PDB file of C-alpha atoms in Angstrom:
ATOM      1  CA  MET A 254      89.350 -38.793  38.467  1.00 41.00           C
ATOM      2  CA  VAL A 255      90.047 -37.033  35.548  1.00 51.00           C
ATOM      3  CA  GLN A 256      87.514 -35.991  33.533  1.00 58.00           C
ATOM      4  CA  TYR A 257      88.279 -35.941  29.405  1.00 64.00           C
ATOM      5  CA  SER A 258      86.171 -34.137  27.185  1.00 66.00           C
ATOM      6  CA  LEU A 259      83.666 -36.366  25.223  1.00 65.00           C
ATOM      7  CA  ASP A 260      84.242 -34.685  22.357  1.00 69.00           C
ATOM      8  CA  ALA A 261      87.930 -35.323  22.179  1.00 75.00           C
ATOM      9  CA  ALA A 262      87.335 -39.055  22.381  1.00 76.00           C
ATOM     10  CA  PHE A 263      85.042 -38.887  19.827  1.00 74.00           C
ATOM     11  CA  GLY A 264      86.859 -36.955  17.512  1.00 77.00           C
ATOM     12  CA  ALA A 265      90.128 -39.377  18.395  1.00 82.00           C
ATOM     13  CA  LEU A 266      87.998 -42.318  17.161  1.00 80.00           C
ATOM     14  CA  SER A 267      86.554 -40.535  14.110  1.00 78.00           C
ATOM     15  CA  ASP A 268      90.001 -41.644  12.062  1.00 83.00           C
ATOM     16  CA  ALA A 269      90.655 -45.239  11.033  1.00 81.00           C
ATOM     17  CA  THR A 270      94.575 -44.667  11.829  1.00 89.00           C
ATOM     18  CA  ARG A 271      93.586 -43.935  15.228  1.00 90.00           C
ATOM     19  CA  ARG A 272      91.578 -46.735  15.438  1.00 84.00           C
ATOM     20  CA  GLY A 273      94.156 -48.772  14.046  1.00 87.00           C
ATOM     21  CA  ILE A 274      96.789 -47.424  16.871  1.00 92.00           C
ATOM     22  CA  LEU A 275      94.532 -48.611  19.699  1.00 87.00           C
ATOM     23  CA  GLU A 276      93.462 -51.705  18.412  1.00 83.00           C
ATOM     24  CA  ARG A 277      97.523 -52.427  17.983  1.00 88.00           C
ATOM     25  CA  LEU A 278      98.075 -50.938  21.403  1.00 89.00           C
ATOM     26  CA  GLY A 279      95.428 -53.560  22.984  1.00 83.00           C
ATOM     27  CA  GLY A 280      97.690 -55.943  21.719  1.00 83.00           C
ATOM     28  CA  GLY A 281     100.721 -54.711  23.733  1.00 89.00           C
ATOM     29  CA  ASP A 282     103.022 -51.429  24.145  1.00 93.00           C
ATOM     30  CA  ALA A 283     104.657 -50.019  21.092  1.00 95.00           C
ATOM     31  CA  SER A 284     107.169 -47.399  20.314  1.00 95.00           C
ATOM     32  CA  ILE A 285     106.121 -44.439  18.060  1.00 95.00           C
ATOM     33  CA  THR A 286     108.935 -45.638  15.483  1.00 95.00           C
ATOM     34  CA  GLU A 287     107.228 -49.047  15.350  1.00 95.00           C
ATOM     35  CA  LEU A 288     103.766 -47.367  14.999  1.00 96.00           C
ATOM     36  CA  ALA A 289     104.818 -45.495  12.264  1.00 95.00           C
ATOM     37  CA  GLU A 290     106.105 -48.331  10.621  1.00 95.00           C
ATOM     38  CA  ARG A 291     103.078 -50.286  10.951  1.00 93.00           C
ATOM     39  CA  PHE A 292     100.849 -47.422   9.146  1.00 93.00           C
ATOM     40  CA  GLY A 293     103.312 -46.176   6.916  1.00 94.00           C
ATOM     41  CA  MET A 294     103.443 -42.715   7.839  1.00 94.00           C
ATOM     42  CA  THR A 295     106.305 -40.487   8.756  1.00 95.00           C
ATOM     43  CA  LEU A 296     107.343 -40.039  12.807  1.00 95.00           C
ATOM     44  CA  THR A 297     105.566 -36.397  12.447  1.00 95.00           C
ATOM     45  CA  GLY A 298     102.585 -37.523  11.175  1.00 95.00           C
ATOM     46  CA  LEU A 299     102.010 -40.410  13.855  1.00 96.00           C
ATOM     47  CA  LYS A 300     102.967 -38.166  16.728  1.00 96.00           C
ATOM     48  CA  LYS A 301     100.335 -35.958  15.701  1.00 95.00           C
ATOM     49  CA  HIS A 302      97.806 -38.995  15.783  1.00 95.00           C
ATOM     50  CA  VAL A 303      99.183 -40.131  19.413  1.00 96.00           C
ATOM     51  CA  ALA A 304      99.012 -36.609  20.583  1.00 95.00           C
ATOM     52  CA  ILE A 305      95.196 -36.693  19.830  1.00 92.00           C
ATOM     53  CA  LEU A 306      94.650 -40.076  21.329  1.00 92.00           C
ATOM     54  CA  GLU A 307      96.777 -38.771  24.598  1.00 92.00           C
ATOM     55  CA  GLU A 308      94.677 -35.469  25.002  1.00 89.00           C
ATOM     56  CA  ALA A 309      91.425 -37.836  25.019  1.00 85.00           C
ATOM     57  CA  GLY A 310      93.195 -40.025  27.365  1.00 87.00           C
ATOM     58  CA  LEU A 311      92.848 -43.076  25.441  1.00 88.00           C
ATOM     59  CA  VAL A 312      96.679 -43.623  24.993  1.00 92.00           C
ATOM     60  CA  ALA A 313      99.564 -42.604  27.643  1.00 93.00           C
ATOM     61  CA  THR A 314     103.045 -42.060  26.545  1.00 95.00           C
ATOM     62  CA  GLU A 315     106.521 -42.419  28.476  1.00 94.00           C
ATOM     63  CA  LYS A 316     109.829 -41.607  26.990  1.00 92.00           C
ATOM     64  CA  VAL A 317     112.778 -43.435  28.123  1.00 88.00           C
ATOM     65  CA  GLY A 318     116.309 -42.507  26.794  1.00 90.00           C
ATOM     66  CA  ARG A 319     115.492 -41.886  22.952  1.00 90.00           C
ATOM     67  CA  VAL A 320     112.341 -44.189  22.977  1.00 92.00           C
ATOM     68  CA  ARG A 321     108.714 -43.018  23.304  1.00 94.00           C
ATOM     69  CA  THR A 322     106.599 -45.750  24.346  1.00 95.00           C
ATOM     70  CA  CYS A 323     102.811 -46.107  23.689  1.00 96.00           C
ATOM     71  CA  ARG A 324     100.423 -47.667  25.851  1.00 93.00           C
ATOM     72  CA  LEU A 325      96.327 -47.610  26.107  1.00 89.00           C
ATOM     73  CA  GLY A 326      95.616 -44.896  28.161  1.00 86.00           C
ATOM     74  CA  PRO A 327      93.525 -44.407  31.592  1.00 79.00           C
ATOM     75  CA  ARG A 328      90.242 -43.999  29.728  1.00 73.00           C
ATOM     76  CA  ARG A 329      89.093 -47.515  28.432  1.00 66.00           C
ATOM     77  CA  LEU A 330      86.183 -46.771  25.903  1.00 59.00           C
ATOM     78  CA  ASP A 331      85.776 -50.701  25.698  1.00 55.00           C
ATOM     79  CA  ASP A 332      84.559 -50.842  29.112  1.00 60.00           C
ATOM     80  CA  GLU A 333      80.620 -50.995  28.759  1.00 63.00           C
ATOM     81  CA  ALA A 334      80.204 -48.770  31.867  1.00 67.00           C
ATOM     82  CA  THR A 335      81.932 -45.899  30.280  1.00 68.00           C
ATOM     83  CA  TRP A 336      80.325 -46.176  26.783  1.00 70.00           C
ATOM     84  CA  ILE A 337      76.546 -46.124  28.689  1.00 76.00           C
ATOM     85  CA  GLU A 338      78.059 -42.853  30.543  1.00 75.00           C
ATOM     86  CA  GLN A 339      79.009 -41.246  27.855  1.00 74.00           C
ATOM     87  CA  TYR A 340      75.880 -41.934  25.838  1.00 80.00           C
ATOM     88  CA  ARG A 341      74.157 -40.502  28.569  1.00 82.00           C
ATOM     89  CA  LEU A 342      76.068 -37.321  28.341  1.00 81.00           C
ATOM     90  CA  MET A 343      75.895 -37.126  24.578  1.00 84.00           C
ATOM     91  CA  LEU A 344      72.072 -37.632  24.930  1.00 88.00           C
ATOM     92  CA  GLU A 345      71.427 -35.038  27.317  1.00 87.00           C
ATOM     93  CA  ALA A 346      73.654 -32.731  25.424  1.00 87.00           C
ATOM     94  CA  ARG A 347      71.620 -33.310  22.194  1.00 92.00           C
ATOM     95  CA  LEU A 348      68.174 -32.457  24.242  1.00 93.00           C
ATOM     96  CA  ASP A 349      69.698 -29.355  25.524  1.00 92.00           C
ATOM     97  CA  ARG A 350      69.999 -28.532  22.107  1.00 93.00           C
ATOM     98  CA  LEU A 351      66.858 -29.452  20.937  1.00 95.00           C
ATOM     99  CA  GLY A 352      65.320 -27.511  23.794  1.00 95.00           C
ATOM    100  CA  ASP A 353      67.297 -24.175  22.549  1.00 95.00           C
ATOM    101  CA  TYR A 354      66.070 -25.163  18.848  1.00 95.00           C
ATOM    102  CA  LEU A 355      62.343 -25.374  20.081  1.00 95.00           C
ATOM    103  CA  ALA A 356      62.571 -21.994  22.244  1.00 94.00           C
ATOM    104  CA  ARG A 357      64.341 -20.429  19.066  1.00 94.00           C
ATOM    105  CA  THR A 358      61.641 -21.320  16.498  1.00 92.00           C
ATOM    106  CA  LYS A 359      58.765 -21.074  18.990  1.00 88.00           C
ATOM    107  CA  GLY A 360      55.291 -20.407  17.206  1.00 79.00           C
ATOM    108  CA  LYS A 361      56.709 -21.744  13.863  1.00 74.00           C
ATOM    109  CA  PRO A 362      55.144 -24.575  12.119  1.00 66.00           C
TER     110      PRO A 362
ATOM    111  CA  MET B  67      92.493 -62.594  42.205  1.00 38.00           C
ATOM    112  CA  SER B  68      90.728 -65.235  40.124  1.00 37.00           C
ATOM    113  CA  LYS B  69      89.523 -64.574  36.359  1.00 42.00           C
ATOM    114  CA  SER B  70      86.697 -62.243  36.179  1.00 43.00           C
ATOM    115  CA  ASN B  71      83.688 -64.185  35.392  1.00 40.00           C
ATOM    116  CA  LEU B  72      82.198 -62.676  32.366  1.00 40.00           C
ATOM    117  CA  THR B  73      79.094 -64.084  31.916  1.00 41.00           C
ATOM    118  CA  THR B  74      75.997 -62.839  29.667  1.00 42.00           C
ATOM    119  CA  PRO B  75      75.371 -59.253  30.728  1.00 41.00           C
ATOM    120  CA  ALA B  76      72.009 -58.360  32.025  1.00 44.00           C
ATOM    121  CA  GLU B  77      70.248 -55.875  29.800  1.00 56.00           C
ATOM    122  CA  LYS B  78      71.496 -52.252  30.347  1.00 77.00           C
ATOM    123  CA  GLN B  79      69.136 -49.512  30.175  1.00 81.00           C
ATOM    124  CA  ILE B  80      69.309 -45.611  30.447  1.00 84.00           C
ATOM    125  CA  ARG B  81      66.334 -43.308  30.607  1.00 85.00           C
ATOM    126  CA  VAL B  82      66.183 -39.691  30.285  1.00 88.00           C
ATOM    127  CA  GLU B  83      63.197 -37.510  30.429  1.00 90.00           C
ATOM    128  CA  ARG B  84      62.673 -33.504  29.604  1.00 92.00           C
ATOM    129  CA  ILE B  85      59.854 -31.377  29.185  1.00 94.00           C
ATOM    130  CA  PHE B  86      59.855 -28.833  26.245  1.00 94.00           C
ATOM    131  CA  ASP B  87      57.660 -25.966  25.758  1.00 93.00           C
ATOM    132  CA  ALA B  88      56.559 -26.950  22.553  1.00 94.00           C
ATOM    133  CA  PRO B  89      53.547 -28.863  21.112  1.00 95.00           C
ATOM    134  CA  ARG B  90      53.748 -32.399  20.371  1.00 96.00           C
ATOM    135  CA  GLU B  91      53.632 -31.986  16.731  1.00 96.00           C
ATOM    136  CA  ARG B  92      56.536 -29.610  17.003  1.00 95.00           C
ATOM    137  CA  VAL B  93      59.038 -31.733  18.698  1.00 95.00           C
ATOM    138  CA  TRP B  94      58.202 -34.631  16.652  1.00 97.00           C
ATOM    139  CA  LYS B  95      58.798 -32.485  13.142  1.00 95.00           C
ATOM    140  CA  ALA B  96      62.380 -31.263  14.876  1.00 95.00           C
ATOM    141  CA  MET B  97      63.256 -35.090  15.774  1.00 95.00           C
ATOM    142  CA  THR B  98      62.316 -36.276  12.294  1.00 97.00           C
ATOM    143  CA  ASP B  99      62.687 -33.531   9.585  1.00 96.00           C
ATOM    144  CA  SER B 100      66.095 -33.735   8.007  1.00 97.00           C
ATOM    145  CA  LYS B 101      66.710 -29.743   7.697  1.00 95.00           C
ATOM    146  CA  GLN B 102      65.474 -29.390  11.516  1.00 94.00           C
ATOM    147  CA  LEU B 103      67.913 -32.132  12.913  1.00 95.00           C
ATOM    148  CA  ALA B 104      70.678 -30.124  11.224  1.00 94.00           C
ATOM    149  CA  GLN B 105      69.994 -27.222  13.171  1.00 93.00           C
ATOM    150  CA  TRP B 106      70.546 -29.463  17.041  1.00 93.00           C
ATOM    151  CA  TRP B 107      71.262 -32.897  16.661  1.00 93.00           C
ATOM    152  CA  GLY B 108      75.123 -31.901  16.063  1.00 89.00           C
ATOM    153  CA  ARG B 109      75.184 -30.251  19.705  1.00 83.00           C
ATOM    154  CA  GLY B 110      76.423 -27.139  18.090  1.00 84.00           C
ATOM    155  CA  HIS B 111      78.633 -28.700  15.128  1.00 88.00           C
ATOM    156  CA  LYS B 112      77.930 -28.881  11.907  1.00 92.00           C
ATOM    157  CA  LEU B 113      76.026 -32.157  10.808  1.00 95.00           C
ATOM    158  CA  ASP B 114      75.487 -33.913   7.543  1.00 96.00           C
ATOM    159  CA  VAL B 115      72.001 -35.721   7.600  1.00 97.00           C
ATOM    160  CA  GLU B 116      73.326 -38.428   4.991  1.00 97.00           C
ATOM    161  CA  SER B 117      70.352 -40.345   5.104  1.00 98.00           C
ATOM    162  CA  ASN B 118      67.012 -40.396   7.169  1.00 98.00           C
ATOM    163  CA  ASP B 119      64.382 -42.634   5.832  1.00 98.00           C
ATOM    164  CA  VAL B 120      62.132 -42.177   8.940  1.00 98.00           C
ATOM    165  CA  ARG B 121      59.883 -45.557   8.254  1.00 97.00           C
ATOM    166  CA  PRO B 122      60.194 -48.799   9.802  1.00 97.00           C
ATOM    167  CA  GLY B 123      63.204 -50.418   8.292  1.00 96.00           C
ATOM    168  CA  GLY B 124      64.281 -47.342   7.110  1.00 97.00           C
ATOM    169  CA  LYS B 125      67.943 -46.440   7.315  1.00 97.00           C
ATOM    170  CA  TRP B 126      69.502 -43.189   9.013  1.00 98.00           C
ATOM    171  CA  ARG B 127      73.308 -41.841   8.938  1.00 97.00           C
ATOM    172  CA  PHE B 128      74.346 -38.447  10.434  1.00 96.00           C
ATOM    173  CA  VAL B 129      78.107 -36.981  10.480  1.00 94.00           C
ATOM    174  CA  GLU B 130      79.057 -34.763  13.194  1.00 90.00           C
ATOM    175  CA  HIS B 131      82.042 -32.569  12.065  1.00 89.00           C
ATOM    176  CA  GLY B 132      83.526 -32.103  15.440  1.00 78.00           C
ATOM    177  CA  PRO B 133      87.065 -29.914  15.953  1.00 73.00           C
ATOM    178  CA  ASP B 134      89.215 -33.123  16.038  1.00 69.00           C
ATOM    179  CA  GLY B 135      87.389 -34.894  12.971  1.00 76.00           C
ATOM    180  CA  LYS B 136      84.270 -36.199  11.641  1.00 84.00           C
ATOM    181  CA  PHE B 137      82.329 -38.928  13.528  1.00 83.00           C
ATOM    182  CA  GLY B 138      78.940 -40.778  11.844  1.00 89.00           C
ATOM    183  CA  PHE B 139      76.324 -42.158  13.805  1.00 93.00           C
ATOM    184  CA  SER B 140      74.140 -44.734  11.958  1.00 95.00           C
ATOM    185  CA  GLY B 141      71.069 -47.147  12.579  1.00 95.00           C
ATOM    186  CA  THR B 142      67.506 -48.368  11.421  1.00 96.00           C
ATOM    187  CA  PHE B 143      64.101 -47.105  12.241  1.00 97.00           C
ATOM    188  CA  LYS B 144      62.358 -49.855  14.123  1.00 96.00           C
ATOM    189  CA  GLU B 145      58.766 -48.400  14.938  1.00 97.00           C
ATOM    190  CA  VAL B 146      57.747 -44.967  13.262  1.00 97.00           C
ATOM    191  CA  LYS B 147      54.082 -43.917  14.961  1.00 97.00           C
ATOM    192  CA  ALA B 148      53.578 -40.189  14.796  1.00 97.00           C
ATOM    193  CA  PRO B 149      53.737 -37.959  16.571  1.00 97.00           C
ATOM    194  CA  GLU B 150      54.520 -40.293  19.758  1.00 97.00           C
ATOM    195  CA  LYS B 151      56.672 -42.994  19.443  1.00 98.00           C
ATOM    196  CA  LEU B 152      59.985 -43.714  17.469  1.00 97.00           C
ATOM    197  CA  THR B 153      62.223 -46.635  17.878  1.00 97.00           C
ATOM    198  CA  LEU B 154      65.436 -47.181  16.382  1.00 97.00           C
ATOM    199  CA  THR B 155      68.922 -48.527  16.618  1.00 94.00           C
ATOM    200  CA  PHE B 156      71.950 -46.386  17.123  1.00 92.00           C
ATOM    201  CA  GLY B 157      75.399 -47.212  16.327  1.00 89.00           C
ATOM    202  CA  PHE B 158      78.811 -44.981  15.951  1.00 85.00           C
ATOM    203  CA  ASP B 159      81.596 -45.450  13.627  1.00 83.00           C
ATOM    204  CA  GLY B 160      84.070 -45.448  16.325  1.00 76.00           C
ATOM    205  CA  MET B 161      82.526 -48.178  18.523  1.00 74.00           C
ATOM    206  CA  PRO B 162      81.962 -50.816  16.134  1.00 71.00           C
ATOM    207  CA  GLY B 163      79.823 -53.461  17.283  1.00 70.00           C
ATOM    208  CA  LYS B 164      78.253 -51.497  20.144  1.00 75.00           C
ATOM    209  CA  GLU B 165      74.776 -50.573  19.089  1.00 82.00           C
ATOM    210  CA  SER B 166      71.684 -49.446  21.335  1.00 88.00           C
ATOM    211  CA  ILE B 167      68.151 -49.559  20.856  1.00 91.00           C
ATOM    212  CA  ASN B 168      66.730 -46.159  21.446  1.00 93.00           C
ATOM    213  CA  GLU B 169      62.878 -45.359  22.123  1.00 94.00           C
ATOM    214  CA  LEU B 170      61.849 -42.035  22.094  1.00 96.00           C
ATOM    215  CA  ARG B 171      57.893 -41.543  23.450  1.00 96.00           C
ATOM    216  CA  LEU B 172      56.274 -38.220  23.140  1.00 97.00           C
ATOM    217  CA  GLU B 173      53.252 -37.202  25.636  1.00 97.00           C
ATOM    218  CA  GLU B 174      51.137 -33.893  25.105  1.00 97.00           C
ATOM    219  CA  LEU B 175      51.017 -31.902  28.520  1.00 96.00           C
ATOM    220  CA  SER B 176      48.831 -29.112  29.246  1.00 95.00           C
ATOM    221  CA  GLY B 177      50.048 -25.412  28.200  1.00 94.00           C
ATOM    222  CA  GLY B 178      51.378 -26.758  24.669  1.00 94.00           C
ATOM    223  CA  ARG B 179      54.076 -28.254  26.552  1.00 95.00           C
ATOM    224  CA  THR B 180      55.452 -31.989  25.327  1.00 95.00           C
ATOM    225  CA  ARG B 181      57.361 -34.656  27.618  1.00 95.00           C
ATOM    226  CA  MET B 182      60.079 -36.941  25.935  1.00 94.00           C
ATOM    227  CA  VAL B 183      61.038 -39.887  27.588  1.00 93.00           C
ATOM    228  CA  ALA B 184      63.989 -41.636  26.310  1.00 92.00           C
ATOM    229  CA  THR B 185      64.802 -45.191  26.782  1.00 90.00           C
ATOM    230  CA  ILE B 186      67.965 -46.553  25.606  1.00 88.00           C
ATOM    231  CA  THR B 187      68.773 -50.148  25.831  1.00 87.00           C
ATOM    232  CA  PHE B 188      72.184 -51.659  25.473  1.00 81.00           C
ATOM    233  CA  GLU B 189      71.532 -55.175  25.045  1.00 61.00           C
ATOM    234  CA  SER B 190      72.847 -56.526  21.707  1.00 49.00           C
ATOM    235  CA  ARG B 191      74.850 -59.968  21.371  1.00 49.00           C
ATOM    236  CA  GLN B 192      77.076 -57.746  19.043  1.00 49.00           C
ATOM    237  CA  ASP B 193      77.936 -55.757  22.028  1.00 50.00           C
ATOM    238  CA  ARG B 194      79.043 -58.630  24.249  1.00 48.00           C
ATOM    239  CA  ASP B 195      80.955 -60.745  21.321  1.00 49.00           C
ATOM    240  CA  GLY B 196      82.682 -57.067  20.638  1.00 50.00           C
ATOM    241  CA  MET B 197      83.881 -56.943  24.610  1.00 45.00           C
ATOM    242  CA  LEU B 198      85.061 -60.486  24.152  1.00 44.00           C
ATOM    243  CA  LYS B 199      86.839 -60.147  21.280  1.00 47.00           C
ATOM    244  CA  SER B 200      88.361 -56.832  22.324  1.00 47.00           C
ATOM    245  CA  GLY B 201      89.973 -58.643  25.178  1.00 46.00           C
ATOM    246  CA  MET B 202      87.818 -57.473  27.979  1.00 45.00           C
ATOM    247  CA  GLN B 203      88.478 -60.407  30.142  1.00 48.00           C
ATOM    248  CA  GLU B 204      91.961 -59.407  30.092  1.00 50.00           C
ATOM    249  CA  GLY B 205      91.161 -56.001  30.627  1.00 49.00           C
ATOM    250  CA  MET B 206      89.074 -56.703  33.785  1.00 50.00           C
ATOM    251  CA  ASP B 207      91.381 -59.004  35.255  1.00 53.00           C
ATOM    252  CA  GLN B 208      94.064 -56.186  34.908  1.00 53.00           C
ATOM    253  CA  SER B 209      91.827 -53.972  36.552  1.00 52.00           C
ATOM    254  CA  TYR B 210      90.769 -56.077  39.273  1.00 51.00           C
ATOM    255  CA  ALA B 211      94.507 -56.745  39.943  1.00 54.00           C
ATOM    256  CA  ALA B 212      95.193 -53.084  40.078  1.00 54.00           C
ATOM    257  CA  LEU B 213      92.253 -53.060  42.436  1.00 54.00           C
ATOM    258  CA  ASP B 214      93.573 -55.418  44.691  1.00 56.00           C
ATOM    259  CA  LYS B 215      97.071 -53.840  45.053  1.00 56.00           C
ATOM    260  CA  LEU B 216      95.217 -50.652  46.116  1.00 54.00           C
ATOM    261  CA  LEU B 217      92.930 -52.264  48.581  1.00 55.00           C
ATOM    262  CA  ALA B 218      95.749 -54.160  50.160  1.00 54.00           C
ATOM    263  CA  ALA B 219      97.974 -51.080  50.142  1.00 51.00           C
TER     264      ALA B 219
END
């Protein structure tokens, strides 16, 4: 199984347009042009958002002829088990940092 | 394959335990003091502590600046019992409607060390409603259909 970085997914979800794109694709596939029109963006701007979503595994794209079609990717964050697993990874990363911080500031109040 | 039977999910829980080489008061302060939180909570990213009202009913909101953008986490403190127990709700901007309840307990150990036990419960009704709304049923049916195909191959 391909592992996508947690930060990539969270970074991808941190933007309202990108969340809108995911919501739109949840209702069915769409071309880059359709998405650009819907979100009132240039093709270049929209492609940047799609690239970030694609890198996070949240969106997959396929080019047929001159049309690039987007659909929801292999990583489904609406899957509860996935969310819980990611949560656990995030929590462990935070606690690692807390451990480092406490070691670094040892002896201080 | 028949439609997935999506019933009320059972409570989902994770539990993480850590031992820190620091006294309990120190760990509590690192977990609750805004300035100290900013030093570690962002996992190495810059962190804005927008609010951190550590008392029952008080709100908290932290914004982490990741490489691809900012992401916000927020919730409400439920139980504040210094320096041993902190219970709060935890939500992420990117996953509206998915909230968990986090219970953090600190236990004093010998040698000035502290054991933290974090129990995270994913159980809200919002969570369930959010999933139903987001077409989880349909997604599950599609996944199961794909799995059936794979197993039959």
